[in-house]
Short mmCIF file of C-alpha atoms in Angstrom, two decimals:
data_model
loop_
_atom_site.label_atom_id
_atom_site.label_comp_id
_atom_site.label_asym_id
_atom_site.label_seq_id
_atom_site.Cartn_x
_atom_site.Cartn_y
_atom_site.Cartn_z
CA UNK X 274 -25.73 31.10 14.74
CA UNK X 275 -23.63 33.05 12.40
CA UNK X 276 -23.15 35.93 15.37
CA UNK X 277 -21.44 33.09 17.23
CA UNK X 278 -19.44 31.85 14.14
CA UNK X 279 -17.92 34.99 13.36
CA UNK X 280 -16.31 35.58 16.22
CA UNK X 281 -15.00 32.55 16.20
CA UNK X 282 -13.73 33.02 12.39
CA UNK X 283 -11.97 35.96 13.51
CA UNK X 284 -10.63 34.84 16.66
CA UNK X 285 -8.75 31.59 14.35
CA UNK X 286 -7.77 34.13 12.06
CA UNK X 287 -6.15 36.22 14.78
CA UNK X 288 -4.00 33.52 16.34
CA UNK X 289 -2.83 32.27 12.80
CA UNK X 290 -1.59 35.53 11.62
CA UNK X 291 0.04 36.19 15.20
CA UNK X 292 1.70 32.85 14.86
CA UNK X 293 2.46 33.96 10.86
CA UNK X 294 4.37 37.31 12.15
CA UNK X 295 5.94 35.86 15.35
CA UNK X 296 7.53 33.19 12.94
CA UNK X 297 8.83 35.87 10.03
CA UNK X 298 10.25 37.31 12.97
CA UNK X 299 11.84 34.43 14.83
CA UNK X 300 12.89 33.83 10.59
CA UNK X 301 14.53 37.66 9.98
CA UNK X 302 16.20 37.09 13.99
CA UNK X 303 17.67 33.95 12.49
CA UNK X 304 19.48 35.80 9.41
CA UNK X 305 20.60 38.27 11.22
CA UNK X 306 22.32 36.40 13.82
CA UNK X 307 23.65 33.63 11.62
CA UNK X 308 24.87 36.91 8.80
CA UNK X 309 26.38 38.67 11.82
CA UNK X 310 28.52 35.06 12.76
CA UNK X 311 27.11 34.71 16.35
CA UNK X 312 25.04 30.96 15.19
CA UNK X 313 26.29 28.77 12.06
CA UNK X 314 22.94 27.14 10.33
CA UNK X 315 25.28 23.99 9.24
CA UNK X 316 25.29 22.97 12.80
CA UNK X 317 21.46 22.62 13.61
CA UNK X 318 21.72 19.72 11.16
CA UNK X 319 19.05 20.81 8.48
CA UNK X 320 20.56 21.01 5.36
CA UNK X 321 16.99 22.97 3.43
CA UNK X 322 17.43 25.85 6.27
CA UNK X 323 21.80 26.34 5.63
CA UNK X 324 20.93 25.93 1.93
CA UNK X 325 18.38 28.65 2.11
CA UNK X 326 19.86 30.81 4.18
CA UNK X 327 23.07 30.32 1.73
CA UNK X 328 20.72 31.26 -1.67
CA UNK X 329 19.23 34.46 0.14
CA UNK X 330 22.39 35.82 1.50
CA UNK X 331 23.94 35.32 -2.59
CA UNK X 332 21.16 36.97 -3.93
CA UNK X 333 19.70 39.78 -1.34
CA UNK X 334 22.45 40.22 1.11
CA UNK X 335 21.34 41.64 4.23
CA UNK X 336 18.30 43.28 1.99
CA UNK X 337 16.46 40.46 3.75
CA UNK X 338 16.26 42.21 7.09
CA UNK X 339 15.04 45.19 5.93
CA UNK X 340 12.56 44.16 3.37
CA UNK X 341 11.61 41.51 6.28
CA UNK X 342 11.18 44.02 8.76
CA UNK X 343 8.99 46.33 6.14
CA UNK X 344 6.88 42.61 5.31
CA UNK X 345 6.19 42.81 9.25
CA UNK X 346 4.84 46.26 9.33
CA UNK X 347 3.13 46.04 6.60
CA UNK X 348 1.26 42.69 7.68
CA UNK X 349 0.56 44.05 10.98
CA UNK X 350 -1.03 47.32 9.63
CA UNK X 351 -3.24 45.14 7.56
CA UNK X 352 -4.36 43.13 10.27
CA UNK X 353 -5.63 45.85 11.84
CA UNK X 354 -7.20 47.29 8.74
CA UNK X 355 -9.15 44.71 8.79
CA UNK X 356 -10.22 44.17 12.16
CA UNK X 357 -11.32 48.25 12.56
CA UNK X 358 -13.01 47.57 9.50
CA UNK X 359 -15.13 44.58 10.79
CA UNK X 360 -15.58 46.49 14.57
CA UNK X 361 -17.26 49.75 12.40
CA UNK X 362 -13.82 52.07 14.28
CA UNK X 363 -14.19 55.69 14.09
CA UNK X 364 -13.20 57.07 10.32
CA UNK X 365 -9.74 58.93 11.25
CA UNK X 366 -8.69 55.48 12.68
CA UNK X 367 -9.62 53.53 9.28
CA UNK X 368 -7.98 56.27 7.27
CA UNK X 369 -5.12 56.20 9.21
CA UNK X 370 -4.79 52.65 9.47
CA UNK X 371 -5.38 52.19 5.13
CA UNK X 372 -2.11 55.05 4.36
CA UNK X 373 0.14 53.33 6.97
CA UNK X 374 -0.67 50.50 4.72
CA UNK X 375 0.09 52.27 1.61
CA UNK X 376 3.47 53.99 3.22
CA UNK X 377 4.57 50.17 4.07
CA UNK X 378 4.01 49.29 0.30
CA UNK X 379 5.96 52.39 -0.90
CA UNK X 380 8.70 51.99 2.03
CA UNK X 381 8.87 48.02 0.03
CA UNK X 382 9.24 49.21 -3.36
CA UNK X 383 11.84 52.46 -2.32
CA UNK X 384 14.04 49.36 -0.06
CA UNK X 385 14.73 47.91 -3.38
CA UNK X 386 15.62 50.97 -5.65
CA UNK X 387 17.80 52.10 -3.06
CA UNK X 388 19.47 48.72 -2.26
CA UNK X 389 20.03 48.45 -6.10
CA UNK X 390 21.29 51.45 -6.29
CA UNK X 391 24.14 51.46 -3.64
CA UNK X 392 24.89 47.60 -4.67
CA UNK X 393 25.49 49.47 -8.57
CA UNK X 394 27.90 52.22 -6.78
CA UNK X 395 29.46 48.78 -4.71
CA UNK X 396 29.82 46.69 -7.59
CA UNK X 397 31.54 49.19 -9.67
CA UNK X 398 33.45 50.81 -7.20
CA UNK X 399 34.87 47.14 -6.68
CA UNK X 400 35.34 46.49 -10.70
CA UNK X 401 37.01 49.75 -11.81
CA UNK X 402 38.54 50.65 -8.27
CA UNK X 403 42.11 49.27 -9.02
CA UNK X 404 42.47 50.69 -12.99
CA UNK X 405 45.64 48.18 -13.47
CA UNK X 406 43.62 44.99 -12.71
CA UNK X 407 40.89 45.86 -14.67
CA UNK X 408 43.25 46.21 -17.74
CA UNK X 409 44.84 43.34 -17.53
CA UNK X 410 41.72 40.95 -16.39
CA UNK X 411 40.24 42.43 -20.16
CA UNK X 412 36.20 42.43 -20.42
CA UNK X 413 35.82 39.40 -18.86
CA UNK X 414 38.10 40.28 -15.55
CA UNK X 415 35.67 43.22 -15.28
CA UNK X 416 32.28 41.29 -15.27
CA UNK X 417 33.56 39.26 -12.75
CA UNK X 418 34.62 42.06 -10.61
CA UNK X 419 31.40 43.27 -11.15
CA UNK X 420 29.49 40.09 -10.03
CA UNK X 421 31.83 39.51 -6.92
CA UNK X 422 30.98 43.28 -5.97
CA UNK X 423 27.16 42.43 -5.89
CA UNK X 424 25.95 43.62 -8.87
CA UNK X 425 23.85 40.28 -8.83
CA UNK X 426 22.11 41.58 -5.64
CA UNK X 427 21.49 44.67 -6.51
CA UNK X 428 19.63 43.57 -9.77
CA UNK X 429 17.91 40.80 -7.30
CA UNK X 430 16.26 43.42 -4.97
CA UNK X 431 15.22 45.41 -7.75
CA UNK X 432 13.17 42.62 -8.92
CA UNK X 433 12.09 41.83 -5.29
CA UNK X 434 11.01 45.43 -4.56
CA UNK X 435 9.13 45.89 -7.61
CA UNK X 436 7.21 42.25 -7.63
CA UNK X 437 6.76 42.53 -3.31
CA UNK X 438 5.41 46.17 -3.78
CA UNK X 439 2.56 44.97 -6.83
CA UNK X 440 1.70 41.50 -4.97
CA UNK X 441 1.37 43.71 -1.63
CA UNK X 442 -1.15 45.69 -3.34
CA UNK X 443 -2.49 42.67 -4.53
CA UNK X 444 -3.14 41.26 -1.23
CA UNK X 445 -4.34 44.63 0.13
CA UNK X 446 -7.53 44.92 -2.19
CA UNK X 447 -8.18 41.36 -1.94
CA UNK X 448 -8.47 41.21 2.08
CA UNK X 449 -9.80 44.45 2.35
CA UNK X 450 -10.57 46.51 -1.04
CA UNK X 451 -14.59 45.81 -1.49
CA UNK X 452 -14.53 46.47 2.76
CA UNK X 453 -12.65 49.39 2.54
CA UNK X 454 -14.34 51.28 -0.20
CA UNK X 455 -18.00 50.40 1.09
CA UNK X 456 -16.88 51.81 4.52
CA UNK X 457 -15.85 54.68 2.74
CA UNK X 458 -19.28 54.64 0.48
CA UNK X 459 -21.29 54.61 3.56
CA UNK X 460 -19.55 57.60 5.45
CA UNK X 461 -19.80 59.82 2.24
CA UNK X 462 -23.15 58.54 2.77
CA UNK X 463 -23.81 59.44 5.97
CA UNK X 464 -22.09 63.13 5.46
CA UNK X 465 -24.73 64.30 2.77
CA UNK X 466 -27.72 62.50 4.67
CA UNK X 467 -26.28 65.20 8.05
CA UNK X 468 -26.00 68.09 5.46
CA UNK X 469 -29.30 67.48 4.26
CA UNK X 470 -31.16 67.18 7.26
CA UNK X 471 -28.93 70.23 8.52
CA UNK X 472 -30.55 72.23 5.22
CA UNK X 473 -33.86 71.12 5.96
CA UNK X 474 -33.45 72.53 9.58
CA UNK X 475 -32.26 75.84 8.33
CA UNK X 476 -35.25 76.02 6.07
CA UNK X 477 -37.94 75.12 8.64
CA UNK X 478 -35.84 77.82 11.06
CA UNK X 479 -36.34 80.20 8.05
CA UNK X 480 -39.70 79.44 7.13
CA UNK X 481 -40.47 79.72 11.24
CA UNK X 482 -39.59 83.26 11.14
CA UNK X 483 -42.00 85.77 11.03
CA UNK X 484 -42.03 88.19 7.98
CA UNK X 485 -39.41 86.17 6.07
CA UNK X 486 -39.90 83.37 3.51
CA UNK X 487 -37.71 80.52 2.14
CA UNK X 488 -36.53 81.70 -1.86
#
């Protein structure tokens, strides 16, 4: 009974994390076309999805499509972690499979450092770009310059990059740490068990021999 269950389990948990990336990508299509001008949000009449849309683009900027786009990857990748883990795949394929996941994490957290950093160069270049206004707008004149130039964003994806990255590790040894390093237990397993046996068939080979003995 559970033989039938399990591919059953897996089959549900297929289609929902299909549906999952098909909508984070029907989602990051959405930004870009309403950030680019081609659709306005205020005229599908759902005032959560314009108000949304409004609070990401203040705060990340187009840093959504790329972090979105990494998100995908990353999910994807771990999907199929897991599924070459449960279908016993040849080792290269695992190994492969567990350092794309890993490069996806890393590609998450570097998005953000380097999205803060140009949105630092912006937001100054845009605050102490014209000397003249930023003496006479004083301290204050300056932070605002500074805040219209995106220094808010910048600080924003910093925070994203670094809290995505750790919760995408997170979710990586939860779904498929204990899997992942029994797999690997077994095959380090299964290499000294073949070196063994390939010792014992030297020393029968040797001990075969005529006039020689095993020392």
């Amino acid at each position: 009974m559970e033989r039938t269950q399990e591919p059953g389990r897996s089959f549900v948990r297929g289609v929902a994390t299909g549906a999952g990336l098909s909508l984070l990508a029907a989602g990051l299509l959405l930004y870009l076309l309403a950030a680019l001008g081609i659709i306005r949000l205020d005229l599908l009449q759902t005032p959560q999805l314009d108000q949304l849309y409004r609070w990401l683009m203040n705060n990340l900027g187009l840093s959504v499509l790329p972090f979105g786009v990494t998100l995908l990857l990353y999910l994807h990748s771990l999907g199929r972690l897991s599924r070459s883990l449960e279908s016993d795949r040849p080792c290269d394929e695992v190994v492969q499979l567990a350092q794309l996941t890993d490069v996806w994490i890393s590609l998450f957290i570097g998005i953000g450092v380097i999205w803060t950093a140009i949105g630092m160069r912006s937001a100054l270049l845009h605050a102490l770009g014209d000397t003249g206004a930023a003496i006479q707008g004083g301290a204050f004149g300056v932070l605002q310059r500074l805040v219209d130039g995106g220094i808010l964003t910048a600080l924003s994806t910093t925070i994203l990059g670094g809290a995505g990255g750790y919760l995408m590790r997170l979710l990586k040894s939860l779904r498929v740490g204990g899997r992942l390093n029994r797999y690997q237990a077994l095959r380090e397993a299964d290499g000294r068990r073949r070196i063994e046996q390939l010792l014992v068939e030297i020393r029968d080979a040797a001990s075969a021999a005529p006039g020689r003995r095993l020392r």
